[in-house]
Coordinates of C-alpha atoms in Angstrom, one line a residue:
Chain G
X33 CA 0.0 0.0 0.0
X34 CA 1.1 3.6 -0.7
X35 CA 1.9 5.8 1.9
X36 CA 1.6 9.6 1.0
X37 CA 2.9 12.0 2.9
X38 CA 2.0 16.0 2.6
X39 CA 3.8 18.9 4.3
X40 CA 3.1 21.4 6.1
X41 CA 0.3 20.0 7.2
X42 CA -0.6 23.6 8.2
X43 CA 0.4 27.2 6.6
X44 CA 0.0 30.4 7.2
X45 CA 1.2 33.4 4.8
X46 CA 0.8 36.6 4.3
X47 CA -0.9 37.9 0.4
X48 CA 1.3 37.6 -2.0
X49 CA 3.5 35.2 -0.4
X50 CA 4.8 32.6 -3.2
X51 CA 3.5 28.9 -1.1
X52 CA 5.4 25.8 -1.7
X53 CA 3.3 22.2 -1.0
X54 CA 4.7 19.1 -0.9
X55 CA 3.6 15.5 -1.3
X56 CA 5.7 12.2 -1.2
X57 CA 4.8 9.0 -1.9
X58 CA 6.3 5.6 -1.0
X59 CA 5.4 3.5 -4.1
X60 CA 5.6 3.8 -7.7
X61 CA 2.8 5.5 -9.5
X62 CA 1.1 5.7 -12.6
X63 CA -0.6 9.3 -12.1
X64 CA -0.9 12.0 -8.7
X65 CA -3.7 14.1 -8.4
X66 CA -3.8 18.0 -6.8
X67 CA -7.3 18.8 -5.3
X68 CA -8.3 21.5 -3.9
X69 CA -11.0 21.5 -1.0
X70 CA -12.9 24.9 0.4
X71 CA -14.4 24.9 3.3
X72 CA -17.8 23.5 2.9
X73 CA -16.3 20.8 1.3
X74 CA -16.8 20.5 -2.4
X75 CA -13.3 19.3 -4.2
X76 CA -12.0 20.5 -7.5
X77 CA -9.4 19.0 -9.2
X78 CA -6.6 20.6 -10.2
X79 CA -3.9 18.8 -11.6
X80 CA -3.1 15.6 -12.6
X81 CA 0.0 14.5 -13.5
X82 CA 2.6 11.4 -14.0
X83 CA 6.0 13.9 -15.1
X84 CA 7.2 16.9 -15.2
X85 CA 5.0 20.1 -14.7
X86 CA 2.2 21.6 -15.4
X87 CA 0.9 24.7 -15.2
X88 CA -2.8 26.9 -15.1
X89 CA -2.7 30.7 -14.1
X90 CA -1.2 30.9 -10.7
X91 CA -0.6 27.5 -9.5
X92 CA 2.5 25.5 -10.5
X93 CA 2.4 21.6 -10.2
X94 CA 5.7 19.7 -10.2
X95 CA 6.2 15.7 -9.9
X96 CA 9.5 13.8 -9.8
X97 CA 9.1 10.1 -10.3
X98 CA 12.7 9.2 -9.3
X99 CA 12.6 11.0 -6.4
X100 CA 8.3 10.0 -5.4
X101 CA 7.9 13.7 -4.8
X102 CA 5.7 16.0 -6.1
X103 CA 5.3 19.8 -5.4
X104 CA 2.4 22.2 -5.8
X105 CA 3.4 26.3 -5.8
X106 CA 1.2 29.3 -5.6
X107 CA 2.3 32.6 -6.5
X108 CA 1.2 35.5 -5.5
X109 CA -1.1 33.5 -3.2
X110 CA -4.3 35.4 -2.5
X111 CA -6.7 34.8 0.5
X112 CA -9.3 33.2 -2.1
X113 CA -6.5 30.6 -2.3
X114 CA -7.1 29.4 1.4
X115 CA -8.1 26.1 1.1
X116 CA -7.1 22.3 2.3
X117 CA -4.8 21.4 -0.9
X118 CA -5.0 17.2 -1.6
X119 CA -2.7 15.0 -3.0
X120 CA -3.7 11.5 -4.3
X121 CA -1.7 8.9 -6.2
X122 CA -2.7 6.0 -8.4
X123 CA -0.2 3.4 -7.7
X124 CA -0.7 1.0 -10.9
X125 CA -2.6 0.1 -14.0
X126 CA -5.4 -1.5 -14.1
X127 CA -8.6 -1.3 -11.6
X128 CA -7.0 0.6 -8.4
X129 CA -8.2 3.7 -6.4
X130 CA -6.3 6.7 -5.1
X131 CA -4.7 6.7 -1.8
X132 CA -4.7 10.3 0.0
X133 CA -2.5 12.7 1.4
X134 CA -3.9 13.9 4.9
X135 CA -3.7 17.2 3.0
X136 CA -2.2 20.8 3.8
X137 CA -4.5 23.8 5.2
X138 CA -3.5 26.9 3.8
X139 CA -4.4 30.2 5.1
X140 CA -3.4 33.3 3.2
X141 CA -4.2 36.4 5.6
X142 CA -4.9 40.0 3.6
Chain F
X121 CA -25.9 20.5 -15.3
X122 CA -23.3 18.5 -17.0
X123 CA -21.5 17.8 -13.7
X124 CA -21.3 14.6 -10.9
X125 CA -24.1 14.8 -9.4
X126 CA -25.1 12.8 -5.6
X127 CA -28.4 12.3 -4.1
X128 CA -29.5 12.8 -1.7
X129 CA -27.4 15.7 -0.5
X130 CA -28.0 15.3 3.3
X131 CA -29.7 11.5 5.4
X132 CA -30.1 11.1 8.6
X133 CA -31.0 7.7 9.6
X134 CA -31.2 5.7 12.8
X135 CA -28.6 3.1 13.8
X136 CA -29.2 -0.5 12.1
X137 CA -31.0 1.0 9.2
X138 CA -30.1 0.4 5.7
X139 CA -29.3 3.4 3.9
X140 CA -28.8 3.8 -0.3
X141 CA -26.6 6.6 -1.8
X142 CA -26.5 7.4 -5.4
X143 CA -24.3 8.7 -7.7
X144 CA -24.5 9.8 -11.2
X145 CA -21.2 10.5 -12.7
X146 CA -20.9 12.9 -15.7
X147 CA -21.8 11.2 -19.1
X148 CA -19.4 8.9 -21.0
X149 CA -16.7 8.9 -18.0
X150 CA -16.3 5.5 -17.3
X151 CA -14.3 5.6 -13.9
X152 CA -16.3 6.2 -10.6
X153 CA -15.1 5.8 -7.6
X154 CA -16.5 6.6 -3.6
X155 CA -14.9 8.2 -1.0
X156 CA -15.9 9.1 2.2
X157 CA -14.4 12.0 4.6
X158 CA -15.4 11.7 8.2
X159 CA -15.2 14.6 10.5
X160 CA -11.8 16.6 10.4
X161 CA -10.6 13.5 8.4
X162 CA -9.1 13.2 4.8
X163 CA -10.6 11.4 2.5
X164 CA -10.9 7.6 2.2
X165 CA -11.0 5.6 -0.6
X166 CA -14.1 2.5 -0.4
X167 CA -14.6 1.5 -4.0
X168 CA -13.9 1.9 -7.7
X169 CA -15.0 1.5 -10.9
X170 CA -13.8 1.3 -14.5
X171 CA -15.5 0.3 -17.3
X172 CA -16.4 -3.6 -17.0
X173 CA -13.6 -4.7 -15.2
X174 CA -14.5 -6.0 -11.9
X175 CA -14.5 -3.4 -9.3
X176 CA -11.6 -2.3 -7.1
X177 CA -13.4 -3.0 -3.9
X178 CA -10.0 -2.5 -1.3
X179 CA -11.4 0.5 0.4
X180 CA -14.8 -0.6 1.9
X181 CA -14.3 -0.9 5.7
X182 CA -16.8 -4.3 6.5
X183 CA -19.0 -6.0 4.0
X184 CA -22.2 -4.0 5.5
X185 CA -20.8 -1.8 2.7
X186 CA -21.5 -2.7 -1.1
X187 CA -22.2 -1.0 -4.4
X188 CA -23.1 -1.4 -7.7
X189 CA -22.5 0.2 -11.1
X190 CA -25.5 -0.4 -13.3
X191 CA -25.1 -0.2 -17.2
X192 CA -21.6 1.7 -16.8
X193 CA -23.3 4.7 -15.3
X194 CA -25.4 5.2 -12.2
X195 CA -23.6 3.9 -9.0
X196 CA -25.2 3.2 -5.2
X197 CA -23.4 2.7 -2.1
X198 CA -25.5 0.6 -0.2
X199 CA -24.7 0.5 4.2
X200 CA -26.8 -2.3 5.7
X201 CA -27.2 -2.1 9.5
X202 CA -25.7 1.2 9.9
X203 CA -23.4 1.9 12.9
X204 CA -22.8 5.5 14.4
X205 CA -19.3 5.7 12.8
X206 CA -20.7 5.3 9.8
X207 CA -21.7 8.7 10.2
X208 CA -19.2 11.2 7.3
X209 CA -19.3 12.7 3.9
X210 CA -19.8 10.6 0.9
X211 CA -18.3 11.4 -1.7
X212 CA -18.6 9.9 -5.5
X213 CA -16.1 11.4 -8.3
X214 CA -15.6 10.3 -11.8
X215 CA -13.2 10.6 -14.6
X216 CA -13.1 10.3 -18.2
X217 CA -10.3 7.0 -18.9
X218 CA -7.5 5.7 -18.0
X219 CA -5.5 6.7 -14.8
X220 CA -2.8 9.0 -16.5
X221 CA -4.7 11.4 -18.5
X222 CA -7.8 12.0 -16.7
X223 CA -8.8 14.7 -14.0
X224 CA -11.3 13.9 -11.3
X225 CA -14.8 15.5 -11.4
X226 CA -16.4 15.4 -7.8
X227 CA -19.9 15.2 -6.9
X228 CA -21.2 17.5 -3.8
X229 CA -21.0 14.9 -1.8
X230 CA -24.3 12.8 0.9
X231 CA -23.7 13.9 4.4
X232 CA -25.3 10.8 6.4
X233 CA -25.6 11.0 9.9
X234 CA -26.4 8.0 12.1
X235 CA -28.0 8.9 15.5

């Protein structure tokens, strides 16, 4: 089984502060997910990757499969970016489900 | 709307009750899987789906849970005899293939609460 491991756990910054996320993973993987939760609860997905990194306005998303570590960035974070930030791996092909990060709580204060 | 959508959105039920939560997942994606978040918890996997391959069951936490996938679509999570720590978000998502290239569409989620 796939242990993942995010940290911080908890973050606080201050607007504009550029955030580093980080998610490592103890198994070989055929994708890793970023989701994003707001309070209230409803998930959005926002990357999904198995190299390199991607990219969608402000946020960054960065996986290294050598290493089993993948990092999400915000720049020029912005308290609408406050959120519990998720990462989930698919550790093979075939019919398997996602194992989850215990996921970071970011705060950006104005 | 063209998204996941779960019903019901909220259940309360009493202790050994059998409850049924549905979800439809977006049209054409043939991936579903459940989750469920309990209180100040992350998320658990219970069950997935893909296509007709027989489902990833590894995640459901006693065999009072089940569900089905009829037709490739519509999914139910079915708790017999429900216990109070049963009591969490469930949450249904879908995607649109294979692992690598898909992103994960979430449903709102069924809050059931066991009293």
């Amino acid at each position: 089984k796939n242990e993942v491991e995010q940290s911080p756990q908890n973050l606080t910054a201050q607007e504009g502060e550029f955030i580093t996320i980080n998610c490592s993973y103890s198994v070989g993987i055929s994708a890793l997910h970023w989701l994003q939760q707001h309070p209230g609860g409803g998930i959005v997905s926002l990357f999904m990757l198995s190299s390199g990194k991607k990219k969608h306005g402000r946020l960054i998303a960065t996986i290294n499969i050598q290493e089993k570590h993948s990092s999400l960035h915000i720049t020029a974070s912005h308290p609408r970016d406050s959120a519990v930030y998720i990462c989930a791996v698919h550790s093979g092909g075939g019919a398997d489900g996602l194992t989850f990060g215990k996921g970071t709580h970011l705060i950006i204060q104005p | 709307g063209a998204g996941v959508s779960q019903s019901p959105s909220n259940k309360v039920t009493e202790k050994g009750k059998d409850v049924e939560l549905r979800c439809d997942p977006i049209s054409g994606h043939t991936a579903l899987y459940w989750y469920r978040q309990s209180l100040g918890q992350g998320l658990e996997f219970l069950i997935y789906f893909q296509g007709n391959s027989a489902p990833d069951k590894s995640g459901l936490p006693s065999d009072r849970f089940s569900a089905e996938r009829t037709g490739g679509s519509v999914s139910t999570l079915t708790i017999q005899r429900t216990q109070q720590e049963d009591s969490a978000v469930y949450l249904c998502a879908s995607s649109a293939g294979s692992n690598q290239n898909s992103p994960l569409h979430f449903g709102n989620g069924t809050r059931l609460t066991v009293t």
